[in-house]
Coordinates of C-alpha atoms in Angstrom, one line a residue:
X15 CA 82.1 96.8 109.4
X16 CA 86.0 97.6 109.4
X17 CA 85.4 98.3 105.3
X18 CA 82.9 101.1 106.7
X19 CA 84.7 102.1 109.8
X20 CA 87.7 102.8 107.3
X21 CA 86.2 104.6 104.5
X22 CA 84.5 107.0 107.0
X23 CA 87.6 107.7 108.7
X24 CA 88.9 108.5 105.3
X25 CA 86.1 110.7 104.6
X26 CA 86.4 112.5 107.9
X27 CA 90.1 112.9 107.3
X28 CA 90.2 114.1 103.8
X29 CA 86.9 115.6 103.2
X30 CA 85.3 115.7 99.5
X31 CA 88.9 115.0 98.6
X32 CA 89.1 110.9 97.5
X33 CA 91.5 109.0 99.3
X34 CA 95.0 109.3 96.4
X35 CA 96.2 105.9 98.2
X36 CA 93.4 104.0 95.9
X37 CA 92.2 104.4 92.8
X38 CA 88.7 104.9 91.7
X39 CA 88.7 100.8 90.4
X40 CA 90.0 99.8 94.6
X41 CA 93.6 99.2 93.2
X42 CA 96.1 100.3 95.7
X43 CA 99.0 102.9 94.1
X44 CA 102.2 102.4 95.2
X45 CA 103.8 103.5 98.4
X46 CA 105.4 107.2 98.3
X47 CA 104.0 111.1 98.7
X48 CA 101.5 111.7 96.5
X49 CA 100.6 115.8 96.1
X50 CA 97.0 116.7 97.4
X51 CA 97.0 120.5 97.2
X52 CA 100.2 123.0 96.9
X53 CA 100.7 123.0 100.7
X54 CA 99.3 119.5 101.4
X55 CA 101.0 115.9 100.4
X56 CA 99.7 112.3 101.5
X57 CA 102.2 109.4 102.2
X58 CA 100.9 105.9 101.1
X59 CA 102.2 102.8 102.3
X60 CA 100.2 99.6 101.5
X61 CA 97.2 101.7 100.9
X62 CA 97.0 103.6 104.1
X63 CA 97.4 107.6 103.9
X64 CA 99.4 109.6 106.2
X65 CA 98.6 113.3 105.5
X66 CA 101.2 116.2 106.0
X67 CA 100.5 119.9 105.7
X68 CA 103.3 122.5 104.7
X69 CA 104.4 125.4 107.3
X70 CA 103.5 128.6 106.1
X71 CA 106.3 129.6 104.4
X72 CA 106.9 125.9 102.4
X73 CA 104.9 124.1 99.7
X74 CA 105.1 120.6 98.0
X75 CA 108.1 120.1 95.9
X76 CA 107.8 117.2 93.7
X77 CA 111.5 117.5 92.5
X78 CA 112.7 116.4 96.0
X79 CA 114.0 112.9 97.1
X80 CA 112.1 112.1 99.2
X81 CA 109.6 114.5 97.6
X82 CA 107.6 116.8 100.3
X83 CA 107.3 120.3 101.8
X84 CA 110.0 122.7 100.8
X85 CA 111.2 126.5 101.1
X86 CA 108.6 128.4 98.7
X87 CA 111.9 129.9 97.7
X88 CA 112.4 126.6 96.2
X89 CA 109.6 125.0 94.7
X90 CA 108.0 126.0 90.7
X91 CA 105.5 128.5 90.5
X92 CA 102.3 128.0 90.6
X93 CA 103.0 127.0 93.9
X94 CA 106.6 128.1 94.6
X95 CA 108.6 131.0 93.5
X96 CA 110.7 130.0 91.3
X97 CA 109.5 131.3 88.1
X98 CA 109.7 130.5 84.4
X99 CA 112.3 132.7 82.3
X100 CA 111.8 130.9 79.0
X101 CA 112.0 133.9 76.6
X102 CA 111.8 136.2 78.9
X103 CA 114.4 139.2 78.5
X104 CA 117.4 139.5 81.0
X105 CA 116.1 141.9 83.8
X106 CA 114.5 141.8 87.2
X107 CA 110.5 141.5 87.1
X108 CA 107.9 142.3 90.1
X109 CA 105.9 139.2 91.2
X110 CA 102.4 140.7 91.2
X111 CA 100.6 137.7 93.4
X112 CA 102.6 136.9 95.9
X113 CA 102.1 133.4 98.2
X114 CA 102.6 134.7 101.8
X115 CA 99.8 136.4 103.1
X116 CA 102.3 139.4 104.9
X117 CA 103.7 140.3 101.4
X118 CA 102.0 142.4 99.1
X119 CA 102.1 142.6 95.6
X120 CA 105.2 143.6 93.9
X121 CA 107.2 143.8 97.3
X122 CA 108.9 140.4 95.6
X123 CA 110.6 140.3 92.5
X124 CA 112.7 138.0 90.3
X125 CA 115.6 138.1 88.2
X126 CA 115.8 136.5 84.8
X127 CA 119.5 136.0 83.5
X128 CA 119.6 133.7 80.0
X129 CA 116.4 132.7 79.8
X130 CA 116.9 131.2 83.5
X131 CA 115.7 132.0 86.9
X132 CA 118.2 133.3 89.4
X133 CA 116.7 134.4 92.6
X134 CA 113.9 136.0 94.0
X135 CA 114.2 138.5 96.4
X136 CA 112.5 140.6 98.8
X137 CA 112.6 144.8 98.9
X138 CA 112.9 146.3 102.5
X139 CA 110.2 147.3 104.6
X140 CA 107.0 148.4 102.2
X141 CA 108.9 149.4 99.3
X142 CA 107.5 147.7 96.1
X143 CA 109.7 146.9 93.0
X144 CA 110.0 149.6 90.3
X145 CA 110.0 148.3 87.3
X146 CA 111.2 151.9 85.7
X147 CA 114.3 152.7 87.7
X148 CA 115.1 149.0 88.0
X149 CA 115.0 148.9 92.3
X150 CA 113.1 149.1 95.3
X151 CA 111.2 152.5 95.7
X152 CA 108.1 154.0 97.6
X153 CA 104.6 153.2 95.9
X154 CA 103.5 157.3 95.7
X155 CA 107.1 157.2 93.6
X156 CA 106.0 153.9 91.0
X157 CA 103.7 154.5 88.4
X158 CA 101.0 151.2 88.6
X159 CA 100.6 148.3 88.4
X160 CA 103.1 148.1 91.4
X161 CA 102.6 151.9 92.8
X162 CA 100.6 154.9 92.8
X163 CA 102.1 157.4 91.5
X164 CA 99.6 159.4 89.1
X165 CA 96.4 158.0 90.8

């Protein structure tokens, strides 16, 4: 009866999502934070799950110690904005789907220096990032994909 009691409270708790404490074969994983979803991460000790959502503005950053919810400043894209430079050119690029529902696309952008990341950053008020003039403009002023301008 506990068996059932368990596995239902499981069920409840995590939904269609299985249990990442356990493995399919009933082996227990070791203890420590295992990733669920970009803003979700379970803690396992002996078997048990402890589930912990990310704020808003953080998602799961497996490079931590202890790993766990992070700025989103910090954590790799896909689920983070720190972004991958490999071969891209030196120069500051738009980031066209943003991860904070009160930013719109290209209001973000990221600077590439060396083939590394540097920083992302965020233009003031609505501007959107101009890809042309290399800074934060008005959207009737930036031709697409990041303004209007010729529509």
């Amino acid at each position: 009866m506990l068996i059932f009691f368990v596995t239902v409270l499981i069920g409840a708790v995590y939904g269609q999502v299985p249990n990442p404490c356990v493995n399919d074969d009933g082996s227990i994983n070791p203890d420590g934070h295992y990733e669920v979803s970009c803003k979700t991460y379970v803690i396992c000790t002996n078997g048990n799950p402890n589930r912990i959502e990310c704020d808003a503005d953080e998602a799961y950053n497996q490079d931590l110690t202890p790993r766990g919810c992070d700025s989103l400043f910090n954590v790799p894209h896909p689920c983070g904005y720190i972004q991958d430079c490999t071969g891209v050119p030196d120069g500051n690029y738009p980031l066209m789907e943003p991860l904070e529902d009160n930013v719109a696309p290209c209001q973000m952008f990221y600077t590439c220096l060396n083939e590394e990341y540097l920083q992302m950053q965020q233009c003031p008020g609505d501007l959107v990032w101009d890809i042309t003039r290399d800074i934060c403009n008005h959207a009737y002023d930036v031709f697409p994909p990041c303004g209007t301008k010729g529509n």
